[in-house]
Coordinates of C-alpha atoms and ligand atoms in Angstrom, one line a residue:
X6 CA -32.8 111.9 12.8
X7 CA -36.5 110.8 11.3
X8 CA -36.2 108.5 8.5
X9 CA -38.2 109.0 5.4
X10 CA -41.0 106.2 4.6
X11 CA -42.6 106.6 1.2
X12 CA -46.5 106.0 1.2
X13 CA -47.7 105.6 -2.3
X14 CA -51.3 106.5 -0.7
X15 CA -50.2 110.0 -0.3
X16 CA -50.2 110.1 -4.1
X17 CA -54.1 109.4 -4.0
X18 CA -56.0 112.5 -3.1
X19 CA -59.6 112.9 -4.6
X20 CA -60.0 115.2 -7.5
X21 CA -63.1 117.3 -8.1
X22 CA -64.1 118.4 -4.8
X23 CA -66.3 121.7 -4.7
X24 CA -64.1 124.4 -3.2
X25 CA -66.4 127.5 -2.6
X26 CA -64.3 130.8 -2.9
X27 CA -64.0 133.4 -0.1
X28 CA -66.7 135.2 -0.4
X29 CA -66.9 138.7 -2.3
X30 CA -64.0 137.0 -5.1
X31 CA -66.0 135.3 -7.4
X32 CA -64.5 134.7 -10.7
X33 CA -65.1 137.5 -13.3
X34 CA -64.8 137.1 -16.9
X35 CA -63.1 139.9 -18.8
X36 CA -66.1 142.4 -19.9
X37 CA -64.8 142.2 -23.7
X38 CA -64.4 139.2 -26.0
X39 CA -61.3 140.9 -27.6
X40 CA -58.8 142.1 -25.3
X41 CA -58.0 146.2 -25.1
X42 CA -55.8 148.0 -27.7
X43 CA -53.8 149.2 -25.1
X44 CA -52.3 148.2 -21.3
X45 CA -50.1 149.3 -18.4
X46 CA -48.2 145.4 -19.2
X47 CA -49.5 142.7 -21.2
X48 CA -48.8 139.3 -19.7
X49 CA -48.6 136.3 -22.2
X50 CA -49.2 133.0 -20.7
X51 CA -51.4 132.5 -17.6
X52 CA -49.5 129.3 -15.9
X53 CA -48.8 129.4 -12.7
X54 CA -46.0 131.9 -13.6
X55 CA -48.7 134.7 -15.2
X56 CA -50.5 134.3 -12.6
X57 CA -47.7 135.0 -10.1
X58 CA -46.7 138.2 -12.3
X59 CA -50.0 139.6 -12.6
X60 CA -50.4 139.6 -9.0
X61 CA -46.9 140.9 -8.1
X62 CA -48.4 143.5 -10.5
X63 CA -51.8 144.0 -8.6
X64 CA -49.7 144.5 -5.1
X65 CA -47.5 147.1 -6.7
X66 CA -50.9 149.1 -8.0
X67 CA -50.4 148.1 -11.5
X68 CA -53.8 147.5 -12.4
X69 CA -54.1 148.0 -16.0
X70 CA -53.0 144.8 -17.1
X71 CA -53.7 142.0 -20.1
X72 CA -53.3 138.3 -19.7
X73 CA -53.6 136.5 -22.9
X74 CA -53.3 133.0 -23.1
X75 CA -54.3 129.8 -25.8
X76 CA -56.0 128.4 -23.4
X77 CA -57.7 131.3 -21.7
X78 CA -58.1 130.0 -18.0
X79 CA -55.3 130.9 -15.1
X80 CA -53.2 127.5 -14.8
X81 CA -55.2 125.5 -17.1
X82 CA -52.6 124.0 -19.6
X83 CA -50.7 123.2 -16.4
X84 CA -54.1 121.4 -14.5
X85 CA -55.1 120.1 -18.3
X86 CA -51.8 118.2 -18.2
X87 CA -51.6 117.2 -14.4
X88 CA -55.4 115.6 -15.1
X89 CA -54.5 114.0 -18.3
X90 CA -51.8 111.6 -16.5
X91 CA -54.6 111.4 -13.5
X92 CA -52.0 112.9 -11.3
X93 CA -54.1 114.0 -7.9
X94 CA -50.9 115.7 -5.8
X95 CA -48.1 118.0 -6.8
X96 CA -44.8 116.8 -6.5
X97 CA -44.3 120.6 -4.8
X98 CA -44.6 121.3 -1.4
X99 CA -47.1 123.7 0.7
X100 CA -44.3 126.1 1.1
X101 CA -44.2 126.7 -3.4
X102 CA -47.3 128.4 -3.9
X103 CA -48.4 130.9 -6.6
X104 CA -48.6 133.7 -4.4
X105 CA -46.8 137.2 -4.4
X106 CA -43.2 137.3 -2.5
X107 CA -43.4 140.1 0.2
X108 CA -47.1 140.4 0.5
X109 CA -48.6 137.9 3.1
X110 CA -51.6 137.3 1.3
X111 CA -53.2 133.9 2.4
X112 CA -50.9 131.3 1.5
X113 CA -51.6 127.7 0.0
X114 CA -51.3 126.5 3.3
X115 CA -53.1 129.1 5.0
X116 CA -56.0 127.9 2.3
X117 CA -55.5 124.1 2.9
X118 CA -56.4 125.0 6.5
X119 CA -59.2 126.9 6.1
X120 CA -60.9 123.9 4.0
X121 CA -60.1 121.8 6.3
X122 CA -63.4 119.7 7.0
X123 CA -63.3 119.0 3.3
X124 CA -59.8 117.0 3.7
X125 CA -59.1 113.7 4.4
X126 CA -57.1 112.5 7.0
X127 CA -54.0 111.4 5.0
X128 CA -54.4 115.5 3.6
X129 CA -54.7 116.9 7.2
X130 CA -51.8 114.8 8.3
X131 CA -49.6 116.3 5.4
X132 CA -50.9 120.0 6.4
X133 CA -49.5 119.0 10.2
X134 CA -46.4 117.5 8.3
X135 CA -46.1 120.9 6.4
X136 CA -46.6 123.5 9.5
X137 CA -43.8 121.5 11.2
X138 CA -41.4 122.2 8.3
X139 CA -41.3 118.7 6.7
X140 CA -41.4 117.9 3.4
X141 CA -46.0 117.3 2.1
X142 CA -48.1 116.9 -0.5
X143 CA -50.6 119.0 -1.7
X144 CA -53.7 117.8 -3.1
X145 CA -54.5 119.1 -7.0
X146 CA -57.6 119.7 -5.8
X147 CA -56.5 122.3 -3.0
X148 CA -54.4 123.8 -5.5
X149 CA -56.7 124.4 -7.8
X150 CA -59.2 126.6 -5.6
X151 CA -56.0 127.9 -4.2
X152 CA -55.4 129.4 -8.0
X153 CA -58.4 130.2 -8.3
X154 CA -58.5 132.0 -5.1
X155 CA -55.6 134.1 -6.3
X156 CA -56.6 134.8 -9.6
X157 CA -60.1 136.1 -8.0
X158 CA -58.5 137.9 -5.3
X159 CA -56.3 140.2 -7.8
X160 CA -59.0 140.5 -10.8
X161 CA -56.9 138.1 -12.9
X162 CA -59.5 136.7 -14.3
X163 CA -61.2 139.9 -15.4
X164 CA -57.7 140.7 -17.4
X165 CA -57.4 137.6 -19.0
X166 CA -58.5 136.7 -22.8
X167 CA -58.7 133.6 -24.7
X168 CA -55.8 134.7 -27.2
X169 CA -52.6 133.3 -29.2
X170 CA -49.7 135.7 -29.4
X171 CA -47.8 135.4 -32.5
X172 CA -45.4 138.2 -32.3
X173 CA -44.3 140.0 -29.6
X174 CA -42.3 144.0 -31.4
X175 CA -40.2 145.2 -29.2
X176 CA -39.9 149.3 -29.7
X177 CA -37.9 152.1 -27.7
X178 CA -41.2 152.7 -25.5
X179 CA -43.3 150.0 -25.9
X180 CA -44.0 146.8 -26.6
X181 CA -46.2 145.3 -29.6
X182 CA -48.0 141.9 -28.8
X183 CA -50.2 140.6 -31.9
X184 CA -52.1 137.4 -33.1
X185 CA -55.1 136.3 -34.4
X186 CA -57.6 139.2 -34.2
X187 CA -55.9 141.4 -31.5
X188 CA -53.2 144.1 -31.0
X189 CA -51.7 144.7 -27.8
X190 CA -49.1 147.8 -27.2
X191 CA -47.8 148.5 -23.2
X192 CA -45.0 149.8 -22.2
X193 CA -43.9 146.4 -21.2
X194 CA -44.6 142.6 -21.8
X195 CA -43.7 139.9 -19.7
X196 CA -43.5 136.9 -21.1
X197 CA -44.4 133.3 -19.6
X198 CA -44.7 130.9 -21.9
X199 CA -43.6 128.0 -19.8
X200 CA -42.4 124.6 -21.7
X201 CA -43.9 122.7 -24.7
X202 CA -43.5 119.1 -24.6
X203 CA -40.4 117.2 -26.5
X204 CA -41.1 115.6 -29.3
X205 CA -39.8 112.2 -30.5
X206 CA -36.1 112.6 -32.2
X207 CA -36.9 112.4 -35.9
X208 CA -35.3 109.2 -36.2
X209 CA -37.1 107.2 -34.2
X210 CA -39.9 107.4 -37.2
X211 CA -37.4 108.1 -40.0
X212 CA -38.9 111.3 -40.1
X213 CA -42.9 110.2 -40.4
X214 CA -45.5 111.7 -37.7
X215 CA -45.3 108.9 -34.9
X216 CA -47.3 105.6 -36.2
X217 CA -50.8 105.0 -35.1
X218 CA -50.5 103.4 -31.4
X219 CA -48.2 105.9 -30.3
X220 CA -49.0 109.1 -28.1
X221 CA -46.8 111.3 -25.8
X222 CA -47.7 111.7 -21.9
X223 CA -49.7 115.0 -22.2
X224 CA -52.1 112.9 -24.9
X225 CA -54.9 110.6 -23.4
X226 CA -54.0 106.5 -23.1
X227 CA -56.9 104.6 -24.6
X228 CA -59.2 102.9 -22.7
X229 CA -58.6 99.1 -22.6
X230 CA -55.7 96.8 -23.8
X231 CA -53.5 94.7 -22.0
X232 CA -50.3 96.1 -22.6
X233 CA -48.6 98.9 -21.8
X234 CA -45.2 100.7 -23.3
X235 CA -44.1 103.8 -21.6
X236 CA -40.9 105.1 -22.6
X237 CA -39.4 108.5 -20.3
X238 CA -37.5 108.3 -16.9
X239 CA -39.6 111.0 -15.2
X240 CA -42.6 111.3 -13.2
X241 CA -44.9 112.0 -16.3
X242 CA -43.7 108.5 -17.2
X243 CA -44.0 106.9 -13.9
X244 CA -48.1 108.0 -14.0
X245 CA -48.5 106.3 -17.1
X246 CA -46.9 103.3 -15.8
X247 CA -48.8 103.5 -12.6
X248 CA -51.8 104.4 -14.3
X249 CA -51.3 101.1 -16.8
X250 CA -50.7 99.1 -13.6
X251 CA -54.2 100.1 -11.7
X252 CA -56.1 99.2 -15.3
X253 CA -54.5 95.6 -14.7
X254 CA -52.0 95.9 -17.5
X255 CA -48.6 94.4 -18.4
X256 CA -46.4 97.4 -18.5
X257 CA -43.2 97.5 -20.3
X258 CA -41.3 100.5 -18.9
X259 CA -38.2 101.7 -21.3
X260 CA -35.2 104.5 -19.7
X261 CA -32.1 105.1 -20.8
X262 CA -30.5 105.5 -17.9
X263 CA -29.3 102.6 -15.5
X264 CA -31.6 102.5 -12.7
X265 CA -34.9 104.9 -12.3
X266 CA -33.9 107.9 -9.9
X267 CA -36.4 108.4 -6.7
X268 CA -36.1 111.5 -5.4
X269 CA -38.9 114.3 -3.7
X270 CA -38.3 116.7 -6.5
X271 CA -36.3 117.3 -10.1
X272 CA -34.1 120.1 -8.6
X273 CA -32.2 119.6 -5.4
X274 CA -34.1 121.6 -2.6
X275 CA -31.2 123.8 -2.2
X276 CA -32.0 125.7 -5.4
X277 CA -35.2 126.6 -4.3
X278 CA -33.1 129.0 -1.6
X279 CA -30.8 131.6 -2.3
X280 CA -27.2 129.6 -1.4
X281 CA -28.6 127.7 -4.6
X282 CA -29.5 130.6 -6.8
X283 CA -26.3 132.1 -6.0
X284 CA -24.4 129.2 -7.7
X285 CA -25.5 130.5 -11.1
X286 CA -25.4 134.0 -9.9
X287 CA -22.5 135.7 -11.9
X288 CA -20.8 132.7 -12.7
X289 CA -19.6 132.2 -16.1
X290 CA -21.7 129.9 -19.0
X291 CA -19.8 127.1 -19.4
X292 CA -20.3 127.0 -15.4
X293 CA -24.0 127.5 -15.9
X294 CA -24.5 125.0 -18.4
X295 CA -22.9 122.4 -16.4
X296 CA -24.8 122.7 -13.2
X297 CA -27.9 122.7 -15.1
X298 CA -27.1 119.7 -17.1
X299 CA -26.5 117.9 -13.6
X300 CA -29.0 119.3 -11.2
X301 CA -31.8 119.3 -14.0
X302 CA -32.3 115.6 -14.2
X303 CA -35.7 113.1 -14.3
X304 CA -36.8 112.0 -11.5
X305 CA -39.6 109.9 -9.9
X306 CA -41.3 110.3 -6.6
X307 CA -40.5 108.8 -4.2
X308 CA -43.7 106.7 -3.1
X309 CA -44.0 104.9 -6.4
X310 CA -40.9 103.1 -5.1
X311 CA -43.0 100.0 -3.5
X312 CA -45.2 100.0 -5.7
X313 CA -43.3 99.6 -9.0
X314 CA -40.9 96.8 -6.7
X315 CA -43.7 95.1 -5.9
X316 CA -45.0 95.1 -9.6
X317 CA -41.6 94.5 -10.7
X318 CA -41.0 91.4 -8.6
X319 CA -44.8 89.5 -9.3
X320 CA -44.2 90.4 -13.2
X321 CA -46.5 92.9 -14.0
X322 CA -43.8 95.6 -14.6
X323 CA -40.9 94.8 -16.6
X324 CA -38.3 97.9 -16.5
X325 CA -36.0 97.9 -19.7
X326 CA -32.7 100.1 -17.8
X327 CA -30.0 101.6 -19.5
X328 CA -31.7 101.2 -23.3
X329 CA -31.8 103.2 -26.1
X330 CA -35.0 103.4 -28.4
X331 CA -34.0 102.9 -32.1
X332 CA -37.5 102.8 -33.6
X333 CA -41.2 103.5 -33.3
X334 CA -43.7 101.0 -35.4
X335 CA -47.0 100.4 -35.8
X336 CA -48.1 96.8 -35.2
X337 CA -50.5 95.1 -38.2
X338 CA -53.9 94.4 -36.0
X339 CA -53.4 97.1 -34.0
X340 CA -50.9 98.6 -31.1
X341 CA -46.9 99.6 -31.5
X342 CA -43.2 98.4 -30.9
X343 CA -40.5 100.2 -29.6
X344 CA -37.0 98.3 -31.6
X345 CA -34.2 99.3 -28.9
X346 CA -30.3 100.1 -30.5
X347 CA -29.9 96.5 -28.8
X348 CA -32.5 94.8 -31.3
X349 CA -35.0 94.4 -29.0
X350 CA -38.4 94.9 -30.1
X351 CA -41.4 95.6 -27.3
X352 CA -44.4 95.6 -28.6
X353 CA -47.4 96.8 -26.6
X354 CA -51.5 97.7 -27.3
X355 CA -50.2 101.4 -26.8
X356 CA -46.4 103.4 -26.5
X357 CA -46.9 106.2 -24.5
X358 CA -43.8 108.5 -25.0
X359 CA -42.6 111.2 -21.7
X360 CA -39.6 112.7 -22.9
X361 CA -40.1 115.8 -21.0
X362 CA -40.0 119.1 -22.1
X363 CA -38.2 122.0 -23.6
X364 CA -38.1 125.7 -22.3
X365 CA -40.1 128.1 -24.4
X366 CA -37.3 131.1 -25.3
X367 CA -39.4 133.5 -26.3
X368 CA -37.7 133.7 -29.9
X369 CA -40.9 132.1 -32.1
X370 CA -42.3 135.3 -31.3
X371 CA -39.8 138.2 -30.7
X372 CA -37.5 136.8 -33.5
X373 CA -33.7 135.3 -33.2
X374 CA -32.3 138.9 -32.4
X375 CA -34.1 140.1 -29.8
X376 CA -34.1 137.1 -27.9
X377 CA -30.4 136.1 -28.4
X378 CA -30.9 132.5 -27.7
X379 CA -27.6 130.5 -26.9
X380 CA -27.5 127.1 -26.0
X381 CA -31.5 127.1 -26.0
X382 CA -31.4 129.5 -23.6
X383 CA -32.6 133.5 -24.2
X384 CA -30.3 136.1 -22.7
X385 CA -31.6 137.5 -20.2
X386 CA -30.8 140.3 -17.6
X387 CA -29.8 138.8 -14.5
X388 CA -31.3 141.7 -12.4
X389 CA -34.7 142.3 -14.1
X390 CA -34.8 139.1 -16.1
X391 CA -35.5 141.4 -19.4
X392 CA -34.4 140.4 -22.7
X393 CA -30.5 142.3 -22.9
X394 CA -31.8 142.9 -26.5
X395 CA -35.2 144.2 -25.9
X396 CA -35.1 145.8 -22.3
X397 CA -39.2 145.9 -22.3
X398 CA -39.9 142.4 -22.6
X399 CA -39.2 140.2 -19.5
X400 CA -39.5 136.5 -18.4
X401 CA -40.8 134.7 -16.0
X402 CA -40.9 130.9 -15.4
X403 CA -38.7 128.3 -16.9
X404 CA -37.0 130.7 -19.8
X405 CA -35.3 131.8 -16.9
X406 CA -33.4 129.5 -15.9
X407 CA -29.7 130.3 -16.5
X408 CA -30.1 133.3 -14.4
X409 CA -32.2 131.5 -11.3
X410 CA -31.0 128.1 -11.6
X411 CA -33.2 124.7 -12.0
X412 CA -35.7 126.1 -9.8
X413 CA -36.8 128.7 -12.4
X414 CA -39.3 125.8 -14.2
X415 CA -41.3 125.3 -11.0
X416 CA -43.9 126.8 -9.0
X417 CA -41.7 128.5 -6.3
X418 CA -39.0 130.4 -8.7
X419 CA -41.9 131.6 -10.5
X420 CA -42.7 134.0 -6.8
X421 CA -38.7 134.8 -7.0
X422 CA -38.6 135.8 -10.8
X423 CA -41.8 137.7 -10.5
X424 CA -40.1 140.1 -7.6
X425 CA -37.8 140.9 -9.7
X426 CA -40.0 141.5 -13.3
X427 CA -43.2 143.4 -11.1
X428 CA -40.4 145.3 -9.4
X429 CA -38.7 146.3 -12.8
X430 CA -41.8 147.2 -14.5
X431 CA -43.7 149.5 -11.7
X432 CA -40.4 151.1 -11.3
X433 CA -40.2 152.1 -14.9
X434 CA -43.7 153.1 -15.1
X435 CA -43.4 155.4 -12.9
X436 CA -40.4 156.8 -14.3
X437 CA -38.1 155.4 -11.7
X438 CA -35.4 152.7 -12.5
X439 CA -34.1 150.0 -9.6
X440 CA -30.8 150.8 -7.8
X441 CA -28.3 148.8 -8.8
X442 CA -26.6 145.9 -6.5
X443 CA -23.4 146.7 -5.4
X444 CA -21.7 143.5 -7.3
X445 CA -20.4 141.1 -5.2
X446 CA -18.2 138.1 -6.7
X447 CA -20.0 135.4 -7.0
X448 CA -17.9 133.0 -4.7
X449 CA -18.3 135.6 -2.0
X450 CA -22.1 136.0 -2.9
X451 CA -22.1 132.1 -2.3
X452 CA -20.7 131.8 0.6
X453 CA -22.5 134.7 2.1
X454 CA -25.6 133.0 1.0
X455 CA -24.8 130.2 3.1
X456 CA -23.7 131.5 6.2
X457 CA -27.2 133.6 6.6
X458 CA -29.0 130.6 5.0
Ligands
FAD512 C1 -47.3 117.0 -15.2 C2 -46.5 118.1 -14.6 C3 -46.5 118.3 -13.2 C4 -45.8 119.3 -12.6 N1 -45.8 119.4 -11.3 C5 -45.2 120.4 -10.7 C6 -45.2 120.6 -9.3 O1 -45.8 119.9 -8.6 N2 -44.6 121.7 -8.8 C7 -43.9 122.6 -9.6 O2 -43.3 123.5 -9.0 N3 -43.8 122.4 -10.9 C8 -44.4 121.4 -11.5 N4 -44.3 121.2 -12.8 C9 -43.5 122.1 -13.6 C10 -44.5 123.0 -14.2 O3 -44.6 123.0 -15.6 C11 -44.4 124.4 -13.7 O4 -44.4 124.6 -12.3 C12 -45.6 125.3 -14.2 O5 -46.5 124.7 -15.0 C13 -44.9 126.3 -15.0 O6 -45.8 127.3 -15.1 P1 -45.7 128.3 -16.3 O7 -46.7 129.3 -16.1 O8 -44.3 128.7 -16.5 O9 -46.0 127.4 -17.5 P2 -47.4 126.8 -18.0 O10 -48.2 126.2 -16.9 O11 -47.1 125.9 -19.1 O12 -48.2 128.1 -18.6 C14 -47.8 128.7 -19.7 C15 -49.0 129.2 -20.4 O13 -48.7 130.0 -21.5 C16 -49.5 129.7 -22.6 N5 -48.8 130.2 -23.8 C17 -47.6 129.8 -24.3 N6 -47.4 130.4 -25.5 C18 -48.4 131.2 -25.7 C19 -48.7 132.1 -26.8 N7 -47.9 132.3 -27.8 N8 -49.9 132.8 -26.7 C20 -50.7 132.6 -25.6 N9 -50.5 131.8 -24.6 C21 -49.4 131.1 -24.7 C22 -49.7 128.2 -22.5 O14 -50.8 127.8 -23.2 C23 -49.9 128.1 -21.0 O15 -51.2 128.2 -20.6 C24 -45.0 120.2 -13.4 C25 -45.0 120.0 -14.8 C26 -45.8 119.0 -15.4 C27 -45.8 118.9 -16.9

């Protein structure tokens, strides 16, 4: 039995390496500034979930596809965010890569390995840590040209367009996706809108848009100052504390619950497997809700562990557990406070707020009917993942989530979800419609699940 020794130097890959592509998949920009009237599937969002989607897409000869996203490059809200808290390795291993389930393409490790000469040793001894089935990090870097690398390989970057969707019509043969200066119809959409960030209750600024000195984690910290106020119990907020700690400030670190949680990832590893998924497979709601609510909780890596003791015990990091925020201020002269329910007040050059996130549903653009949300979640067909109310639109990525568990949010239930959607949509292209599963009750599913796990 080996025993697990955190090395916060793992957390410190370089970032902005040059990773040449393989040749003959350079990137391609789509041909048109506007994307086409018409498609096979129109794809909105190109996270790492799109991209999954539109390959599964590509594999199953569904060519004529439209990727529209705000920000208009595959993955870049999700590397925009990742760079703005100076993060440099994903908290996912090798083995969750944005790749197509069922086709052996070359895989994120596969990649790692070829660049090998361009990795440092810590990076190479995480690729031998990987290959013998242990738990590694992967450097941003690798995973970007790894994106990259799939998006170039299945001409994703040729099908996708700068573009905000604004309403996604659902009719009895196709779908209707629209925004500024574009119409889309396909037979189907698949929507994968990821998560927007979660805003600051309204009462913590008695309504007001958050004072001047206050930002939230996916927002740049200003330069200088000596103090730092991080408020958020996951590992958005343990970068900002890190990060305040390297720039040699006095960090104030705020959760409400009573100790910080370490842990490799948010989700327990088992619902990344099927014995996991099958736990919310057929089960009722109320069953649903409640393993979410306690599998689905904030986290921290676990190599900042000696590093935040060690700040902790020479007084650079004080850790405020178990506190409630009351109140957001500004601070005359400059900075914030953060007034905990206690009557504390923590007053700091900068409050930087990570209060995670919340699931995008789908309903801002196909309206409350359609997408049926309950309990923030849209209803969703647990075989294809389409909207029960509008069989042509389907999800992928963290929307998800009551069907496929935890794991739905993160890089490697996006390759499960998009088995299920590229299958569903290629089959009804061509006229054909999936089989259905012989059902199963779901404590027998489970158990199965386990035996062959
Ligand atoms: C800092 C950070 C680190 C993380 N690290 C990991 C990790 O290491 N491993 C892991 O598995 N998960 C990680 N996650 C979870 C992570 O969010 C997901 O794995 C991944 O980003 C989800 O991909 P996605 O495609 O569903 O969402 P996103 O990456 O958010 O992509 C959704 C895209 O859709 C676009 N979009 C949304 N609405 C519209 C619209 N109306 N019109 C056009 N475009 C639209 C967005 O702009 C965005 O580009 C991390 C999350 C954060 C915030």
């Amino acid at each position: 039995m080996s025993t697990f020794v955190p090395e916060p130097h793992l957390l410190e890959s370089p970032r902005g390496r040059a990773w040449p592509q393989p040749p003959g998949t350079g990137p391609a920009r789509p041909s048109s500034p506007a994307p086409p009237t018409t498609a096979a599937a129109v794809i909105v969002g190109a996270g790492p979930a799109g991209l999954a989607a539109a390959s599964a897409l590509w594999h199953l000869g569904v060519r004529d596809v439209v990727v529209l996203d705000r920000n208009g490059r595959p993955c870049g809200r999700f590397l925009d965010r990742i760079d703005t808290l100076k993060q440099r390795v994903l908290r996912s291993p090798y083995q969750h890569h944005p790749g197509v389930e069922g086709y052996r393409d070359c895989e994120l490790l596969d990649f790692a390995r070829l660049h090998w000469a361009r990795l440092t040793e810590t990076e190479r001894r995480e690729i031998r840590m990987a290959q013998s089935g242990h738990r590694s990090v992967v450097p941003v870097d690798v995973f970007e040209a790894y994106c990259r690398h799939v998006a170039a390989l299945h001409h994703v970057d040729a099908r996708t367009w700068r573009a905000t969707a604004r309403r996604v019509t659902p009719g009895p043969d196709h779908v209707t996706v629209s925004g500024p200066g574009f119409t889309v119809t396909a037979p189907y959409a698949i929507l994968c809108l990821g998560e927007e960030r979660r805003d600051a209750p309204a009462h913590w600024t008695d309504g007001a848009p958050l004072p001047d000195g206050v930002g939230y984690w996916d927002e740049p910290v200003p330069d200088g100052g000596e103090s730092l106020v991080v408020v958020g119990a996951g590992l958005s907020a343990a970068h900002l504390v890190s990060n305040g700690l390297a720039a040699g400030r006095s960090v104030h670190w705020i959760l409400r619950a009573a100790a910080e949680r370490y842990q490799c990832a948010d989700v327990n590893a088992s619902f990344f497997r099927a014995e996991g998924r099958a736990r919310f497979d057929g089960t009722s709601w109320a069953d649903r809700q409640q393993l979410m609510r306690a599998q689905r909780r904030a986290s921290v890596m676990f190599e900042f562990r000696p590093l935040f003791q060690q700040a902790e015990a020479d007084g650079r990091l004080t850790v405020h557990r178990g506190r409630e925020v009351r109140e957001l201020t500004a601070v005359a002269g400059g900075g914030a406070a953060v007034l905990l329910a206690d009557g504390t007040r923590i007053a700091g050059d900068h409050v930087a707020l990570a209060l995670g996130t919340t699931v995008s549903t789908g309903e801002a653009l196909l309206g409350a009917g359609p997408a049926a949300v309950r309990d923030g979640w849209p209803d969703l067909d647990e075989r294809t993942l389409a909207y029960r109310n509008a069989p042509r639109v389907l999800a992928v990525g963290a929307a998800a989530g009551m069907v496929l568990g935890p794991a739905a949010r993160n890089i490697d239930g996006h390759r499960v979800a998009t088995a299920r959607v590229a299958a569903t949509v290629a089959a009804g292209l061509e006229g054909r419609t999936l089989p259905q599963p012989a059902r199963v009750p779901a404590a027998e599913r489970y158990e199965a699940a386990v035996v062959h796990a």
